Each structure stands twice: as structure tokens, then as C-alpha cells.
């Protein structure tokens, strides 16, 4: 009946604890500020504005609310595999538990700004097994051949009129290029790590020291 249908959340995921949210927001804003000033970035501004005009990246990306890493988008039960996911033993066992997420990279595209999450074996138990999370992203054909959990990320901001679901698509695109052997153009050693340009507005900062982020596995109803 309708009651059962609404008992499934909009999505399951890890919700970053508030202390680390503030730290990540600071770090990520500092990164955008620095990126904005780099000559290499200015050279490719056209990817962002359609013109060679300056953009203020801090304004360009709108924050998208509480920082989290979605495991399964359920859409209140309407998404494929939602019920199966909610019934997984690991999902029941770990519901409400605190995990340490490892944020290993920051990435920026003309659409989204996000952090890559490198999942542990234990955390992968909470990733949808049939890679349907990857398939939900649809528009990246090569995604099917990527290791499970490749799409794991925290959305840090979206450009105007861009939905947060795009962040995972953008990350998969970058990882696909890497997997195909594209080295990208290493443009800068920054304090936080190595910055690489993958073309058409895709920037990835591999963090020298991954950010360890305590997060609670739970769900969001909205
Ligand atoms: P993300 O996890 O990349 O931030 P919305 O507010 O648009 O309904 O989305 C709620 C959350 O679910 C967001 O975190 C969003 O993206 C994620 N999400 C939305 N749609 C999908 C989808 N089709 N597949 C996977 N995740 C999704």
C-alpha cells in the first residue's frame, strides 16, 4: 500500500558529522580560491563561462545542503532496486553506525564540485551490489567497467540549474579517462596535492593527505 512505499527514504548514505563539515567547507573554499588565481585555470576559463571572462568559483558553485555520500538513491521506493537495498543485511546492521570516510581527491567541472570518497572493503558492503548506483548515472557508458564504488563522492556544490546527481557522473567521467590511460596535464603542485587537468573543464586535485571524515550511515527523507 502507499504507506509501505513512503517508508523508503529519498536516499541512504553517510552523513558527515558537523565538526568535519565545517572543516571540509573551509578547505574546499580555499581550494576554489586558489584554483581561481592559477594561470593554468585562467587559460581554460572558456570551459566555465563560454567566454574568456573571469569567474568567481566561490559564487559559481551553490552549496547543496548537508554534506553526505549517497550510497543508494531510493526515491521513496520508486528507484530500481530500492527495496532490495533497504533489506540488505549490511544496511540493517550498520544503520546508525559511524564510519571514517576517506576523501582522497577534490574535483571541479563546469557543472559540479565534489570530493572523491575511497571506500574500504567494509564500507563497500553498503554500496549497491549490482552497480545500479553506477547505472543510475546513465550517461557514462564506460562506468559499467569501473570498480564497484568508483562513483562514491560528496557533492560540495553545483553550478546554477545543475542537479547534484551530476557530480557522480562527472567523477566517473574523470576516472574513466584515467582508466583509459589519459594522464591528464599535471599543472601544479599545490599545498594540498597535485592538480591535474583532464580537458573540457575537468580538474582533479589528488590530496596528498586524504581527509578523514567521520560520518553516520543513515537515510534522508526530505
Ligand atoms: P549526490 O549524491 O551526487 O549529491 P535530490 O535532492 O536531487 O533529490 O538528490 C538527493 C540526493 O540523492 C543527492 O545527494 C543526489 O546526488 C542523490 N541523487 C539524486 N538522484 C540520483 C540518482 N539518480 N542516482 C544516484 N544518486 C542520486
PDB file of C-alpha atoms and ligand atoms in Angstrom:
ATOM      1  CA  UNK A   1       0.000   0.000   0.000  1.00  0.00           C
ATOM      2  CA  UNK A   2       1.008   3.672  -0.136  1.00  0.00           C
ATOM      3  CA  UNK A   3       2.281   3.596   3.447  1.00  0.00           C
ATOM      4  CA  UNK A   4       4.858   0.946   2.637  1.00  0.00           C
ATOM      5  CA  UNK A   5       6.018   2.944  -0.335  1.00  0.00           C
ATOM      6  CA  UNK A   6       6.705   6.062   1.719  1.00  0.00           C
ATOM      7  CA  UNK A   7       8.596   4.054   4.304  1.00  0.00           C
ATOM      8  CA  UNK A   8      11.608   4.039   1.974  1.00  0.00           C
ATOM      9  CA  UNK A   9      13.743   7.189   2.082  1.00  0.00           C
ATOM     10  CA  UNK A  10      14.787   9.547  -0.679  1.00  0.00           C
ATOM     11  CA  UNK A  11      18.270   8.104  -0.267  1.00  0.00           C
ATOM     12  CA  UNK A  12      20.630   6.204   2.044  1.00  0.00           C
ATOM     13  CA  UNK A  13      24.117   7.449   2.662  1.00  0.00           C
ATOM     14  CA  UNK A  14      26.850   8.556   5.025  1.00  0.00           C
ATOM     15  CA  UNK A  15      26.186  11.937   6.634  1.00  0.00           C
ATOM     16  CA  UNK A  16      29.320  13.805   7.650  1.00  0.00           C
ATOM     17  CA  UNK A  17      29.394  14.873  11.286  1.00  0.00           C
ATOM     18  CA  UNK A  18      29.037  18.605  11.769  1.00  0.00           C
ATOM     19  CA  UNK A  19      32.572  19.214  13.060  1.00  0.00           C
ATOM     20  CA  UNK A  20      34.116  17.850   9.868  1.00  0.00           C
ATOM     21  CA  UNK A  21      31.513  19.568   7.643  1.00  0.00           C
ATOM     22  CA  UNK A  22      32.913  22.938   8.686  1.00  0.00           C
ATOM     23  CA  UNK A  23      36.494  21.839   8.092  1.00  0.00           C
ATOM     24  CA  UNK A  24      35.692  20.492   4.624  1.00  0.00           C
ATOM     25  CA  UNK A  25      33.765  23.606   3.684  1.00  0.00           C
ATOM     26  CA  UNK A  26      36.815  25.717   4.641  1.00  0.00           C
ATOM     27  CA  UNK A  27      39.298  23.502   2.822  1.00  0.00           C
ATOM     28  CA  UNK A  28      37.177  23.319  -0.292  1.00  0.00           C
ATOM     29  CA  UNK A  29      36.569  27.073  -0.401  1.00  0.00           C
ATOM     30  CA  UNK A  30      40.315  27.687  -0.016  1.00  0.00           C
ATOM     31  CA  UNK A  31      40.909  25.321  -2.913  1.00  0.00           C
ATOM     32  CA  UNK A  32      38.403  27.155  -5.151  1.00  0.00           C
ATOM     33  CA  UNK A  33      40.007  30.466  -4.242  1.00  0.00           C
ATOM     34  CA  UNK A  34      43.441  29.182  -5.194  1.00  0.00           C
ATOM     35  CA  UNK A  35      42.256  27.463  -8.366  1.00  0.00           C
ATOM     36  CA  UNK A  36      40.669  30.725  -9.486  1.00  0.00           C
ATOM     37  CA  UNK A  37      44.013  32.513  -9.372  1.00  0.00           C
ATOM     38  CA  UNK A  38      46.085  29.925 -11.272  1.00  0.00           C
ATOM     39  CA  UNK A  39      47.284  30.892 -14.743  1.00  0.00           C
ATOM     40  CA  UNK A  40      46.576  27.346 -15.923  1.00  0.00           C
ATOM     41  CA  UNK A  41      42.970  27.691 -14.821  1.00  0.00           C
ATOM     42  CA  UNK A  42      42.584  31.108 -16.400  1.00  0.00           C
ATOM     43  CA  UNK A  43      43.864  29.635 -19.658  1.00  0.00           C
ATOM     44  CA  UNK A  44      40.851  27.304 -19.750  1.00  0.00           C
ATOM     45  CA  UNK A  45      38.237  29.757 -18.443  1.00  0.00           C
ATOM     46  CA  UNK A  46      36.195  29.386 -21.597  1.00  0.00           C
ATOM     47  CA  UNK A  47      35.100  25.941 -20.333  1.00  0.00           C
ATOM     48  CA  UNK A  48      33.321  27.682 -17.474  1.00  0.00           C
ATOM     49  CA  UNK A  49      31.906  30.891 -18.781  1.00  0.00           C
ATOM     50  CA  UNK A  50      31.665  30.327 -22.507  1.00  0.00           C
ATOM     51  CA  UNK A  51      33.816  33.417 -22.733  1.00  0.00           C
ATOM     52  CA  UNK A  52      37.319  34.099 -21.560  1.00  0.00           C
ATOM     53  CA  UNK A  53      35.871  36.152 -18.720  1.00  0.00           C
ATOM     54  CA  UNK A  54      36.692  35.731 -15.075  1.00  0.00           C
ATOM     55  CA  UNK A  55      34.513  33.538 -12.919  1.00  0.00           C
ATOM     56  CA  UNK A  56      34.323  33.629  -9.156  1.00  0.00           C
ATOM     57  CA  UNK A  57      34.234  29.914  -8.394  1.00  0.00           C
ATOM     58  CA  UNK A  58      33.012  30.510  -4.857  1.00  0.00           C
ATOM     59  CA  UNK A  59      29.905  32.134  -6.332  1.00  0.00           C
ATOM     60  CA  UNK A  60      29.730  29.834  -9.328  1.00  0.00           C
ATOM     61  CA  UNK A  61      29.004  26.748  -7.183  1.00  0.00           C
ATOM     62  CA  UNK A  62      25.911  26.819  -4.976  1.00  0.00           C
ATOM     63  CA  UNK A  63      26.101  24.771  -1.782  1.00  0.00           C
ATOM     64  CA  UNK A  64      23.737  21.774  -1.777  1.00  0.00           C
ATOM     65  CA  UNK A  65      22.963  21.333   1.915  1.00  0.00           C
ATOM     66  CA  UNK A  66      24.200  18.762   4.416  1.00  0.00           C
ATOM     67  CA  UNK A  67      27.404  17.093   3.213  1.00  0.00           C
ATOM     68  CA  UNK A  68      26.906  13.395   2.564  1.00  0.00           C
ATOM     69  CA  UNK A  69      27.934  10.489   0.388  1.00  0.00           C
ATOM     70  CA  UNK A  70      24.888   8.851  -1.179  1.00  0.00           C
ATOM     71  CA  UNK A  71      25.009   5.047  -1.249  1.00  0.00           C
ATOM     72  CA  UNK A  72      21.599   4.347  -2.734  1.00  0.00           C
ATOM     73  CA  UNK A  73      19.133   6.805  -4.217  1.00  0.00           C
ATOM     74  CA  UNK A  74      15.729   5.227  -3.467  1.00  0.00           C
ATOM     75  CA  UNK A  75      13.360   7.997  -4.456  1.00  0.00           C
ATOM     76  CA  UNK A  76      10.906   6.788  -1.772  1.00  0.00           C
ATOM     77  CA  UNK A  77      10.891   3.324  -3.320  1.00  0.00           C
ATOM     78  CA  UNK A  78      10.422   4.357  -6.938  1.00  0.00           C
ATOM     79  CA  UNK A  79      14.074   3.784  -7.911  1.00  0.00           C
ATOM     80  CA  UNK A  80      15.063   0.377  -9.237  1.00  0.00           C
ATOM     81  CA  UNK A  81      16.486  -1.892  -6.545  1.00  0.00           C
ATOM     82  CA  UNK A  82      15.427   0.415  -3.692  1.00  0.00           C
ATOM     83  CA  UNK A  83      13.545  -2.218  -1.704  1.00  0.00           C
ATOM     84  CA  UNK A  84      16.261  -4.845  -2.162  1.00  0.00           C
ATOM     85  CA  UNK A  85      18.845  -2.382  -0.960  1.00  0.00           C
ATOM     86  CA  UNK A  86      16.861  -1.414   2.154  1.00  0.00           C
ATOM     87  CA  UNK A  87      16.560  -5.102   3.020  1.00  0.00           C
ATOM     88  CA  UNK A  88      20.262  -5.892   2.730  1.00  0.00           C
ATOM     89  CA  UNK A  89      21.642  -7.300   5.954  1.00  0.00           C
ATOM     90  CA  UNK A  90      24.571  -4.865   5.985  1.00  0.00           C
ATOM     91  CA  UNK A  91      22.210  -1.916   5.617  1.00  0.00           C
ATOM     92  CA  UNK A  92      20.210  -3.053   8.639  1.00  0.00           C
ATOM     93  CA  UNK A  93      23.285  -3.946  10.690  1.00  0.00           C
ATOM     94  CA  UNK A  94      25.165  -0.709  10.061  1.00  0.00           C
ATOM     95  CA  UNK A  95      22.221   1.697  10.158  1.00  0.00           C
ATOM     96  CA  UNK A  96      23.161   4.457  12.605  1.00  0.00           C
ATOM     97  CA  UNK A  97      26.843   3.461  12.798  1.00  0.00           C
ATOM     98  CA  UNK A  98      29.731   5.895  12.468  1.00  0.00           C
ATOM     99  CA  UNK A  99      32.311   5.306   9.732  1.00  0.00           C
ATOM    100  CA  UNK A 100      35.522   7.031   8.779  1.00  0.00           C
ATOM    101  CA  UNK A 101      35.264   8.122   5.159  1.00  0.00           C
ATOM    102  CA  UNK A 102      38.449   8.841   3.275  1.00  0.00           C
ATOM    103  CA  UNK A 103      38.175  11.849   0.969  1.00  0.00           C
ATOM    104  CA  UNK A 104      41.010  11.295  -1.474  1.00  0.00           C
ATOM    105  CA  UNK A 105      40.523  13.978  -4.131  1.00  0.00           C
ATOM    106  CA  UNK A 106      38.658  17.163  -4.964  1.00  0.00           C
ATOM    107  CA  UNK A 107      37.309  17.726  -8.467  1.00  0.00           C
ATOM    108  CA  UNK A 108      35.805  20.639 -10.334  1.00  0.00           C
ATOM    109  CA  UNK A 109      33.950  20.702 -13.641  1.00  0.00           C
ATOM    110  CA  UNK A 110      31.823  23.441 -15.249  1.00  0.00           C
ATOM    111  CA  UNK A 111      28.823  21.639 -13.700  1.00  0.00           C
ATOM    112  CA  UNK A 112      29.855  20.348 -10.289  1.00  0.00           C
ATOM    113  CA  UNK A 113      32.326  20.491  -7.425  1.00  0.00           C
ATOM    114  CA  UNK A 114      32.872  17.338  -5.375  1.00  0.00           C
ATOM    115  CA  UNK A 115      35.130  15.179  -3.266  1.00  0.00           C
ATOM    116  CA  UNK A 116      36.027  11.636  -4.235  1.00  0.00           C
ATOM    117  CA  UNK A 117      35.437   9.077  -1.491  1.00  0.00           C
ATOM    118  CA  UNK A 118      37.696   5.999  -1.445  1.00  0.00           C
ATOM    119  CA  UNK A 119      35.653   3.260   0.200  1.00  0.00           C
ATOM    120  CA  UNK A 120      37.094   0.461   2.336  1.00  0.00           C
ATOM    121  CA  UNK A 121      36.029  -3.184   1.912  1.00  0.00           C
ATOM    122  CA  UNK A 122      33.721  -2.808   4.896  1.00  0.00           C
ATOM    123  CA  UNK A 123      32.153   0.344   3.504  1.00  0.00           C
ATOM    124  CA  UNK A 124      31.674  -1.352   0.133  1.00  0.00           C
ATOM    125  CA  UNK A 125      29.232  -3.722   1.822  1.00  0.00           C
ATOM    126  CA  UNK A 126      26.877  -0.751   1.908  1.00  0.00           C
ATOM    127  CA  UNK A 127      27.347   0.041  -1.769  1.00  0.00           C
ATOM    128  CA  UNK A 128      24.592  -1.304  -4.041  1.00  0.00           C
ATOM    129  CA  UNK A 129      25.990  -4.643  -5.177  1.00  0.00           C
ATOM    130  CA  UNK A 130      24.759  -4.699  -8.743  1.00  0.00           C
ATOM    131  CA  UNK A 131      26.381  -1.396  -9.570  1.00  0.00           C
ATOM    132  CA  UNK A 132      22.930   0.051 -10.163  1.00  0.00           C
ATOM    133  CA  UNK A 133      24.162   3.186  -8.484  1.00  0.00           C
ATOM    134  CA  UNK A 134      26.547   3.450 -11.397  1.00  0.00           C
ATOM    135  CA  UNK A 135      23.807   2.676 -13.881  1.00  0.00           C
ATOM    136  CA  UNK A 136      21.593   5.337 -12.341  1.00  0.00           C
ATOM    137  CA  UNK A 137      24.152   7.759 -13.596  1.00  0.00           C
ATOM    138  CA  UNK A 138      23.225   6.503 -17.075  1.00  0.00           C
ATOM    139  CA  UNK A 139      25.172   8.876 -19.210  1.00  0.00           C
ATOM    140  CA  UNK A 140      28.637   7.361 -18.649  1.00  0.00           C
ATOM    141  CA  UNK A 141      28.772   4.242 -20.831  1.00  0.00           C
ATOM    142  CA  UNK A 142      32.191   3.107 -19.585  1.00  0.00           C
ATOM    143  CA  UNK A 143      31.021   3.251 -15.965  1.00  0.00           C
ATOM    144  CA  UNK A 144      29.942  -0.390 -16.039  1.00  0.00           C
ATOM    145  CA  UNK A 145      33.571  -1.496 -16.262  1.00  0.00           C
ATOM    146  CA  UNK A 146      34.716   0.597 -13.317  1.00  0.00           C
ATOM    147  CA  UNK A 147      35.448  -0.973  -9.931  1.00  0.00           C
ATOM    148  CA  UNK A 148      32.479  -1.032  -7.563  1.00  0.00           C
ATOM    149  CA  UNK A 149      32.106   2.172  -5.619  1.00  0.00           C
ATOM    150  CA  UNK A 150      34.063   4.314  -8.080  1.00  0.00           C
ATOM    151  CA  UNK A 151      31.219   6.781  -8.112  1.00  0.00           C
ATOM    152  CA  UNK A 152      31.343   7.393  -4.332  1.00  0.00           C
ATOM    153  CA  UNK A 153      31.572  11.113  -3.674  1.00  0.00           C
ATOM    154  CA  UNK A 154      30.416  14.065  -1.626  1.00  0.00           C
ATOM    155  CA  UNK A 155      28.771  16.843  -3.625  1.00  0.00           C
ATOM    156  CA  UNK A 156      30.257  20.157  -2.481  1.00  0.00           C
ATOM    157  CA  UNK A 157      28.460  22.439  -4.907  1.00  0.00           C
ATOM    158  CA  UNK A 158      26.604  22.658  -8.191  1.00  0.00           C
ATOM    159  CA  UNK A 159      26.530  25.301 -10.908  1.00  0.00           C
ATOM    160  CA  UNK A 160      23.225  27.060 -11.472  1.00  0.00           C
ATOM    161  CA  UNK A 161      20.489  24.735 -12.758  1.00  0.00           C
ATOM    162  CA  UNK A 162      22.594  21.597 -12.244  1.00  0.00           C
ATOM    163  CA  UNK A 163      21.237  18.728 -10.110  1.00  0.00           C
ATOM    164  CA  UNK A 164      23.576  17.080  -7.585  1.00  0.00           C
ATOM    165  CA  UNK A 165      23.220  13.692  -9.321  1.00  0.00           C
ATOM    166  CA  UNK A 166      25.574  15.171 -11.941  1.00  0.00           C
ATOM    167  CA  UNK A 167      28.516  15.114  -9.502  1.00  0.00           C
ATOM    168  CA  UNK A 168      28.845  11.327  -9.649  1.00  0.00           C
ATOM    169  CA  UNK A 169      28.606  11.407 -13.436  1.00  0.00           C
ATOM    170  CA  UNK A 170      31.408  13.969 -13.598  1.00  0.00           C
ATOM    171  CA  UNK A 171      33.599  11.910 -11.266  1.00  0.00           C
ATOM    172  CA  UNK A 172      33.029   8.764 -13.328  1.00  0.00           C
ATOM    173  CA  UNK A 173      33.978  10.668 -16.462  1.00  0.00           C
ATOM    174  CA  UNK A 174      37.296  11.700 -14.947  1.00  0.00           C
ATOM    175  CA  UNK A 175      38.012   8.189 -13.613  1.00  0.00           C
ATOM    176  CA  UNK A 176      37.153   6.704 -16.994  1.00  0.00           C
ATOM    177  CA  UNK A 177      39.701   8.969 -18.663  1.00  0.00           C
ATOM    178  CA  UNK A 178      42.286   7.876 -16.090  1.00  0.00           C
ATOM    179  CA  UNK A 179      41.445   4.228 -16.673  1.00  0.00           C
ATOM    180  CA  UNK A 180      41.787   4.668 -20.409  1.00  0.00           C
ATOM    181  CA  UNK A 181      45.325   5.794 -19.713  1.00  0.00           C
ATOM    182  CA  UNK A 182      44.880   9.530 -20.118  1.00  0.00           C
ATOM    183  CA  UNK A 183      47.484  11.082 -17.894  1.00  0.00           C
ATOM    184  CA  UNK A 184      45.966  14.495 -17.991  1.00  0.00           C
ATOM    185  CA  UNK A 185      48.113  17.560 -17.756  1.00  0.00           C
ATOM    186  CA  UNK A 186      49.798  17.918 -14.364  1.00  0.00           C
ATOM    187  CA  UNK A 187      49.568  21.612 -13.896  1.00  0.00           C
ATOM    188  CA  UNK A 188      50.512  22.415 -10.361  1.00  0.00           C
ATOM    189  CA  UNK A 189      51.870  21.133  -7.082  1.00  0.00           C
ATOM    190  CA  UNK A 190      49.605  22.734  -4.538  1.00  0.00           C
ATOM    191  CA  UNK A 191      49.898  22.580  -0.780  1.00  0.00           C
ATOM    192  CA  UNK A 192      47.001  20.121  -0.706  1.00  0.00           C
ATOM    193  CA  UNK A 193      48.293  17.899  -3.510  1.00  0.00           C
ATOM    194  CA  UNK A 194      48.749  17.540  -7.256  1.00  0.00           C
ATOM    195  CA  UNK A 195      46.365  19.311  -9.597  1.00  0.00           C
ATOM    196  CA  UNK A 196      45.652  17.666 -12.956  1.00  0.00           C
ATOM    197  CA  UNK A 197      43.652  18.938 -15.933  1.00  0.00           C
ATOM    198  CA  UNK A 198      41.713  16.374 -17.965  1.00  0.00           C
ATOM    199  CA  UNK A 199      40.355  18.685 -20.654  1.00  0.00           C
ATOM    200  CA  UNK A 200      36.939  20.321 -21.204  1.00  0.00           C
ATOM    201  CA  UNK A 201      36.902  21.943 -17.797  1.00  0.00           C
ATOM    202  CA  UNK A 202      37.707  18.839 -15.739  1.00  0.00           C
ATOM    203  CA  UNK A 203      40.119  19.439 -12.827  1.00  0.00           C
ATOM    204  CA  UNK A 204      41.201  16.924 -10.213  1.00  0.00           C
ATOM    205  CA  UNK A 205      43.241  17.595  -7.093  1.00  0.00           C
ATOM    206  CA  UNK A 206      44.670  14.388  -5.650  1.00  0.00           C
ATOM    207  CA  UNK A 207      45.038  15.061  -1.943  1.00  0.00           C
ATOM    208  CA  UNK A 208      48.499  14.429  -0.529  1.00  0.00           C
ATOM    209  CA  UNK A 209      46.837  13.532   2.750  1.00  0.00           C
ATOM    210  CA  UNK A 210      43.322  12.182   2.359  1.00  0.00           C
ATOM    211  CA  UNK A 211      40.787  13.914   4.612  1.00  0.00           C
ATOM    212  CA  UNK A 212      39.397  11.541   7.178  1.00  0.00           C
ATOM    213  CA  UNK A 213      35.717  12.332   7.678  1.00  0.00           C
ATOM    214  CA  UNK A 214      33.604  10.702  10.393  1.00  0.00           C
ATOM    215  CA  UNK A 215      30.123  10.052   9.004  1.00  0.00           C
ATOM    216  CA  UNK A 216      26.934   8.370  10.161  1.00  0.00           C
ATOM    217  CA  UNK A 217      25.298   5.787   7.897  1.00  0.00           C
ATOM    218  CA  UNK A 218      21.631   6.729   7.781  1.00  0.00           C
ATOM    219  CA  UNK A 219      18.925   7.909   5.412  1.00  0.00           C
ATOM    220  CA  UNK A 220      17.274  11.116   4.305  1.00  0.00           C
ATOM    221  CA  UNK A 221      13.547  11.536   3.792  1.00  0.00           C
ATOM    222  CA  UNK A 222      13.362  15.259   2.928  1.00  0.00           C
TER     223      UNK A 222
HETATM  224  P1  LIG B   1      24.643  13.322  -4.977  1.00  0.00           P
HETATM  225  O1  LIG B   1      24.724  12.091  -4.147  1.00  0.00           O
HETATM  226  O2  LIG B   1      25.565  13.316  -6.127  1.00  0.00           O
HETATM  227  O3  LIG B   1      24.815  14.581  -4.182  1.00  0.00           O
HETATM  228  P2  LIG B   1      17.880  15.373  -4.967  1.00  0.00           P
HETATM  229  O4  LIG B   1      17.939  16.432  -3.915  1.00  0.00           O
HETATM  230  O5  LIG B   1      18.247  15.845  -6.332  1.00  0.00           O
HETATM  231  O6  LIG B   1      16.607  14.606  -4.940  1.00  0.00           O
HETATM  232  O7  LIG B   1      19.023  14.340  -4.591  1.00  0.00           O
HETATM  233  C1  LIG B   1      19.177  13.864  -3.304  1.00  0.00           C
HETATM  234  C2  LIG B   1      20.500  13.129  -3.202  1.00  0.00           C
HETATM  235  O8  LIG B   1      20.456  11.931  -3.958  1.00  0.00           O
HETATM  236  C3  LIG B   1      21.668  13.912  -3.723  1.00  0.00           C
HETATM  237  O9  LIG B   1      22.712  13.694  -2.822  1.00  0.00           O
HETATM  238  C4  LIG B   1      21.920  13.358  -5.106  1.00  0.00           C
HETATM  239  O10 LIG B   1      23.171  13.379  -5.661  1.00  0.00           O
HETATM  240  C5  LIG B   1      21.434  11.948  -4.977  1.00  0.00           C
HETATM  241  N1  LIG B   1      20.781  11.534  -6.234  1.00  0.00           N
HETATM  242  C6  LIG B   1      19.758  12.144  -6.856  1.00  0.00           C
HETATM  243  N2  LIG B   1      19.375  11.459  -7.952  1.00  0.00           N
HETATM  244  C7  LIG B   1      20.184  10.384  -8.031  1.00  0.00           C
HETATM  245  C8  LIG B   1      20.317   9.287  -8.938  1.00  0.00           C
HETATM  246  N3  LIG B   1      19.516   9.154  -9.996  1.00  0.00           N
HETATM  247  N4  LIG B   1      21.286   8.382  -8.712  1.00  0.00           N
HETATM  248  C9  LIG B   1      22.099   8.499  -7.647  1.00  0.00           C
HETATM  249  N5  LIG B   1      22.026   9.498  -6.751  1.00  0.00           N
HETATM  250  C10 LIG B   1      21.095  10.434  -6.931  1.00  0.00           C
END
